[in-house]
Amino acid sequence: MRLALINRTGGLEFLEDHIRAACPGARLEYWPSDAAREAEVAICWDPPDGTLADMPNLRLVHSIGAGVDRILADPTLPDVPVCRIRDDDLAVAMGEYCHWATLWFHRGLDAVTRNATAGHWHRFEQRPASQVPVCVLGLGDTGRHVACRLRDAGYPVRGWSRSPHDIPGVLCHAGPGALPLAIADAQVLICLLPLTPDTTGILGHATLSALPPGAAIVLCSRGEHLDRAAVVTLLRSGHLRGAVLDVFPQEPLPADDPLWHEPGVLVTPHMSALAKPRRIVAQIAENLRRLDRGDPLLNRVDRARGY
Ligand code: GLV
C-alpha cells in the first residue's frame, strides 16, 4: 500500500521510522510529490485545501492527532473515511496539564511568579479546592478524564458538551442554551471542545463576560475557539484574572506576537497533550490492516458532527 505524509508546513519526518517498522510492506511518500499524489492513504495533520481531492487512488485519510478540524476544513475533502487517534495517555497528559493550570490560578502562582521576578514577598490568601468551581467544556474521552481528575482533587466540577453526559460527581450540562448556567460560577474555565463551525469563537465576549469576575481560562483545544480581542479586553478591564493558552490559530505563535507579553496571559507551546509517535503509528497500522481486509475502521470520524 502506498502512504503519503501530508502537512502544510511539513515536519512529519518524526513518524517515518515508526511507519517503516510498523508497516514493512508499505511505500511511504512525502507530499508534495507525484508519488504522494498516487497514494491510497493520506496521513495528515493540516493538508492544504485541494490536496486530498487531487489524489485519485485515495481510500483513507488518517489524522495523526485526536483533532481532525484541519482536515474537515477542506471544502473539497473527498468522500473517503477519515479516522483520528484516540489515546488514553493523551487524556492522562491533558489531566496533568489542566490540573496544573487550575492550580496556577487557584493557588495564586500566576501572581506569585510576577512578584518573584521583582523580589517581592507577598503571601496571598489560600482557599481550599472546594471553593474553586471549575468548568470543563467538552466531555469526550479527554474532557471526561480531566473533569474526573479535578473532581478527585476536590474542585466542584461542572461540565458542558453538545450532547448529554453523565459523570458521577460532575454537574453536567448539555446544549447551547445551557452554557451560561454551566459557567456561571466557574473560577477556572477549561476548553477542550472539538473545533467545529458551532464551537468556533465560542470563547467570545458573551461567554467570557458571563464568567464571574476574577475567573481564568485555560485553552487546550484550538486557537480558533478563542476571540483573542475579547480576552485581552476582559483581562485589561480586570474581569478576567488570567489565561493559560496552549493553542493558537497559527502555530508556532510568532515571536513578535503581542500575546507573549500580555499581562495575565501565559503562552505554552501546544504541549498539553500530544500522542506519542509509536501510539499514532500503531493505530494507523491497525487501520491499514482493517482497510486491507475490508473490516470496520477504528476511530472513524463522523464528518457531519465534525469529530
Ligand atoms: C492535538 O491537538 C490533537 O488534536 O491531537
Coordinates of C-alpha atoms and ligand atoms in Angstrom, one line a residue:
M1 CA 0.0 0.0 0.0
R2 CA 1.2 3.5 -0.8
L3 CA 1.1 6.0 2.0
A4 CA 1.5 9.8 1.9
L5 CA 2.6 12.0 4.7
I6 CA 0.9 15.4 4.2
N7 CA 1.2 18.6 6.2
R8 CA 1.0 22.2 5.0
T9 CA 4.3 23.0 6.8
G10 CA 6.0 19.6 6.5
G11 CA 7.6 18.3 9.7
L12 CA 6.1 14.8 9.7
E13 CA 9.5 13.0 9.4
F14 CA 9.4 12.1 13.1
L15 CA 6.8 9.4 12.1
E16 CA 8.9 7.8 9.3
D17 CA 10.9 5.2 11.2
H18 CA 7.9 4.1 13.2
I19 CA 5.8 3.7 10.0
R20 CA 8.6 1.7 8.3
A21 CA 8.8 -0.5 11.4
A22 CA 5.0 -1.0 11.8
C23 CA 4.1 -1.2 8.1
P24 CA 7.0 -3.0 6.4
G25 CA 5.2 -3.6 3.1
A26 CA 4.1 0.0 2.7
R27 CA 5.6 2.6 0.4
L28 CA 6.0 5.9 2.2
E29 CA 5.9 9.2 0.2
Y30 CA 6.1 12.8 1.3
W31 CA 3.8 15.4 0.0
P32 CA 4.3 17.4 -2.3
S33 CA 5.3 14.9 -4.9
D34 CA 3.8 13.0 -7.8
A35 CA 4.3 9.7 -5.9
A36 CA 2.4 11.1 -2.9
R37 CA -0.4 12.1 -5.2
E38 CA -0.8 8.4 -6.1
A39 CA -1.1 7.2 -2.5
E40 CA -4.1 5.3 -1.2
V41 CA -3.8 6.5 2.3
A42 CA -3.1 10.1 3.4
I43 CA -1.6 10.5 6.8
C44 CA -2.2 14.2 7.7
W45 CA -2.3 16.9 10.2
D46 CA -3.1 20.0 8.1
P47 CA -3.4 19.2 4.4
P48 CA -3.7 22.2 2.2
D49 CA -7.1 22.6 0.6
G50 CA -7.5 20.6 -2.6
T51 CA -4.5 18.2 -1.9
L52 CA -6.7 15.2 -0.9
A53 CA -9.2 15.9 -3.8
D54 CA -6.2 15.6 -6.1
M55 CA -5.4 12.0 -5.0
P56 CA -7.2 9.7 -7.5
N57 CA -6.4 6.5 -5.5
L58 CA -7.3 7.8 -2.0
R59 CA -9.1 5.3 0.2
L60 CA -8.5 6.6 3.7
V61 CA -7.5 9.9 5.4
H62 CA -5.9 9.4 8.8
S63 CA -5.2 12.2 11.2
I64 CA -2.1 12.0 13.2
G65 CA -3.9 13.7 16.1
A66 CA -7.1 13.5 18.1
G67 CA -8.4 16.5 16.2
V68 CA -9.5 16.5 12.6
D69 CA -10.6 20.1 12.2
R70 CA -7.8 21.0 9.8
I71 CA -8.7 18.0 7.6
L72 CA -12.5 18.6 7.7
A73 CA -12.0 22.3 6.9
D74 CA -11.1 21.5 3.3
P75 CA -14.3 22.1 1.3
T76 CA -13.0 19.7 -1.4
L77 CA -12.4 16.8 1.0
P78 CA -13.3 13.6 -1.0
D79 CA -15.8 11.2 0.3
V80 CA -13.5 8.7 1.9
P81 CA -13.3 7.6 5.6
V82 CA -11.5 9.9 8.0
C83 CA -10.0 8.4 11.1
R84 CA -8.4 10.0 14.1
I85 CA -6.1 9.0 17.0
R86 CA -7.6 8.0 20.4
D87 CA -5.1 7.6 23.1
D88 CA -5.7 7.1 26.9
D89 CA -2.2 8.6 27.5
L90 CA -3.3 11.7 25.8
A91 CA -6.2 12.1 28.3
V92 CA -3.8 11.5 31.2
A93 CA -1.4 14.1 29.9
M94 CA -4.2 16.6 29.5
G95 CA -5.4 15.8 33.0
E96 CA -1.9 16.8 34.3
Y97 CA -1.8 20.0 32.3
C98 CA -5.3 21.1 33.2
H99 CA -4.7 20.2 36.9
W100 CA -1.5 22.3 36.9
A101 CA -3.2 25.2 35.1
T102 CA -6.1 25.1 37.6
L103 CA -3.5 25.2 40.5
W104 CA -1.7 28.0 38.8
F105 CA -4.7 30.2 39.3
H106 CA -6.2 28.6 42.4
R107 CA -3.0 28.8 44.4
G108 CA -2.1 32.3 43.0
L109 CA 1.0 31.1 41.3
D110 CA 0.4 33.5 38.5
A111 CA 0.6 36.4 40.9
V112 CA 3.4 34.9 42.9
T113 CA 5.5 34.3 39.8
R114 CA 5.1 38.0 38.9
N115 CA 6.1 39.0 42.4
A116 CA 9.1 36.7 42.4
T117 CA 10.6 38.4 39.4
A118 CA 10.5 41.6 41.4
G119 CA 11.8 40.0 44.6
H120 CA 8.5 40.8 46.3
W121 CA 7.4 38.6 49.2
H122 CA 3.7 38.5 49.5
R123 CA 1.6 35.6 50.7
F124 CA -1.9 35.6 49.1
E125 CA -4.8 34.1 51.0
Q126 CA -5.2 30.5 50.1
R127 CA -8.5 28.8 49.5
P128 CA -9.3 25.1 49.5
A129 CA -10.1 23.5 46.2
S130 CA -13.7 23.0 47.3
Q131 CA -14.1 26.8 47.0
V132 CA -12.9 27.0 43.4
P133 CA -15.5 25.8 40.9
V134 CA -14.1 24.6 37.6
C135 CA -16.0 24.2 34.3
V136 CA -14.8 21.8 31.6
L137 CA -16.1 22.5 28.1
G138 CA -16.1 19.3 26.0
L139 CA -16.8 15.9 27.7
G140 CA -15.3 13.4 25.2
D141 CA -12.6 10.9 26.4
T142 CA -10.2 13.7 27.3
G143 CA -12.7 16.1 28.9
R144 CA -14.2 13.4 31.0
H145 CA -10.8 12.4 32.3
V146 CA -9.9 16.0 33.1
A147 CA -13.3 16.6 34.9
C148 CA -12.8 13.4 37.0
R149 CA -9.2 14.3 37.9
L150 CA -10.3 17.8 39.1
R151 CA -13.3 16.3 40.9
D152 CA -11.0 13.9 42.7
A153 CA -8.7 16.8 43.6
G154 CA -11.6 18.4 45.4
Y155 CA -12.8 21.0 43.0
P156 CA -16.5 21.4 42.4
V157 CA -16.6 20.5 38.7
R158 CA -19.2 21.5 36.1
G159 CA -19.1 20.1 32.6
W160 CA -20.6 21.3 29.3
S161 CA -20.9 19.5 26.0
R162 CA -23.1 19.3 22.9
S163 CA -24.8 16.0 23.9
P164 CA -25.8 14.9 27.4
H165 CA -23.2 13.2 29.6
D166 CA -23.4 11.6 33.0
I167 CA -20.3 11.7 35.1
P168 CA -20.6 10.9 38.8
G169 CA -19.8 13.9 40.9
V170 CA -19.7 16.3 38.0
L171 CA -22.6 18.6 37.3
C172 CA -23.1 18.1 33.5
H173 CA -24.9 20.4 31.2
A174 CA -25.7 20.0 27.6
G175 CA -26.6 22.1 24.6
P176 CA -26.0 25.7 23.7
G177 CA -28.8 27.0 25.9
A178 CA -27.1 25.5 29.0
L179 CA -23.7 27.2 28.5
P180 CA -24.4 30.3 30.7
L181 CA -25.6 28.0 33.5
A182 CA -22.6 25.7 33.2
I183 CA -20.1 28.5 33.5
A184 CA -22.0 30.8 35.9
D185 CA -19.8 30.2 38.9
A186 CA -16.6 28.9 37.2
Q187 CA -13.4 30.3 38.6
V188 CA -11.5 28.4 36.0
L189 CA -12.9 27.6 32.6
I190 CA -11.1 24.9 30.7
C191 CA -11.8 24.5 27.0
L192 CA -11.3 21.0 25.4
L193 CA -14.0 21.2 22.7
P194 CA -13.5 19.9 19.2
L195 CA -13.3 22.7 16.7
T196 CA -16.5 22.7 14.6
P197 CA -18.5 25.5 13.0
D198 CA -20.6 25.6 16.1
T199 CA -17.7 25.9 18.5
T200 CA -15.6 28.3 16.6
G201 CA -15.3 31.6 18.6
I202 CA -17.3 30.1 21.5
L203 CA -14.9 31.9 23.9
G204 CA -16.0 35.3 22.7
H205 CA -17.1 38.4 24.6
A206 CA -20.5 37.0 25.5
T207 CA -19.2 33.8 27.1
L208 CA -16.2 35.3 28.8
S209 CA -18.1 38.2 30.3
A210 CA -20.6 35.7 31.7
L211 CA -17.9 34.2 33.8
P212 CA -17.7 35.6 37.4
P213 CA -15.3 38.4 37.9
G214 CA -11.8 37.1 38.6
A215 CA -12.2 33.9 36.6
A216 CA -9.4 32.5 34.5
I217 CA -9.4 30.5 31.3
V218 CA -7.4 27.5 30.1
L219 CA -7.4 26.8 26.4
C220 CA -6.1 23.4 25.2
S221 CA -8.4 22.7 22.3
R222 CA -7.9 25.0 19.3
G223 CA -6.9 28.6 19.0
E224 CA -10.0 29.3 16.9
H225 CA -12.2 28.7 19.9
L226 CA -11.0 32.0 21.4
D227 CA -11.7 35.5 20.4
R228 CA -8.4 37.0 21.4
A229 CA -9.6 40.6 21.3
A230 CA -12.3 39.7 23.8
V231 CA -9.9 38.0 26.1
V232 CA -7.4 40.9 26.0
T233 CA -10.2 43.4 26.7
L234 CA -11.6 41.4 29.6
L235 CA -8.1 40.9 31.0
R236 CA -7.3 44.6 30.8
S237 CA -10.6 45.6 32.4
G238 CA -9.8 43.2 35.3
H239 CA -12.9 41.0 34.6
L240 CA -10.6 38.0 33.8
R241 CA -7.8 37.1 36.1
G242 CA -5.7 35.3 33.5
A243 CA -5.4 33.0 30.6
V244 CA -3.3 29.9 30.1
L245 CA -3.2 29.5 26.3
D246 CA -1.7 26.3 24.8
V247 CA -3.1 26.5 21.2
F248 CA -3.3 29.3 18.6
P249 CA -4.7 29.6 15.1
Q250 CA -1.1 30.0 13.8
E251 CA 1.5 27.7 15.4
P252 CA 4.2 28.3 16.4
L253 CA 2.9 31.6 17.8
P254 CA 5.2 34.1 16.1
A255 CA 7.9 35.5 18.4
D256 CA 6.6 39.1 17.8
D257 CA 3.0 38.3 18.7
P258 CA 1.9 40.7 21.5
L259 CA 0.1 37.8 23.3
W260 CA 3.5 36.7 24.6
H261 CA 3.7 39.8 26.7
E262 CA 0.1 40.5 27.5
P263 CA -0.2 40.7 31.3
G264 CA -2.1 37.8 32.7
V265 CA -1.5 35.6 29.7
L266 CA 0.8 32.6 29.9
V267 CA 1.6 31.1 26.5
T268 CA 2.6 27.4 26.3
P269 CA 3.7 25.8 23.0
H270 CA 0.9 23.3 22.2
M271 CA 2.3 20.9 24.7
S272 CA -0.7 20.0 26.9
A273 CA -1.2 16.5 25.3
L274 CA 0.4 15.1 22.2
A275 CA 0.1 11.5 21.1
K276 CA 3.4 9.6 21.0
P277 CA 4.7 8.7 17.5
R278 CA 4.6 4.9 18.4
R279 CA 1.0 5.2 19.5
I280 CA -0.1 7.2 16.5
V281 CA 1.6 4.7 14.1
A282 CA 0.2 1.6 15.9
Q283 CA -3.3 2.9 15.4
I284 CA -2.7 3.9 11.8
A285 CA -1.1 0.5 11.1
E286 CA -4.2 -1.3 12.6
N287 CA -6.5 0.7 10.4
L288 CA -4.4 -0.1 7.3
R289 CA -4.8 -3.8 8.1
R290 CA -8.5 -3.3 8.5
L291 CA -8.7 -1.3 5.3
D292 CA -6.9 -4.2 3.5
R293 CA -9.3 -6.8 4.9
G294 CA -12.4 -4.6 4.5
D295 CA -13.0 -4.6 8.2
P296 CA -14.6 -1.7 10.0
L297 CA -12.1 1.1 10.7
L298 CA -11.3 2.2 14.3
N299 CA -12.0 5.8 15.5
R300 CA -13.7 6.8 12.4
V301 CA -14.9 10.5 12.4
D302 CA -18.5 11.4 12.0
R303 CA -18.0 14.1 9.3
A304 CA -21.4 15.7 9.8
R305 CA -20.7 16.1 13.6
G306 CA -17.1 17.3 12.9
Y307 CA -15.3 14.9 15.3
Ligands
GLV1 C1 -3.7 17.8 19.3 O1 -4.0 18.9 19.3 C2 -4.5 16.7 18.7 O2 -5.6 17.0 18.1 O3 -4.1 15.6 18.8

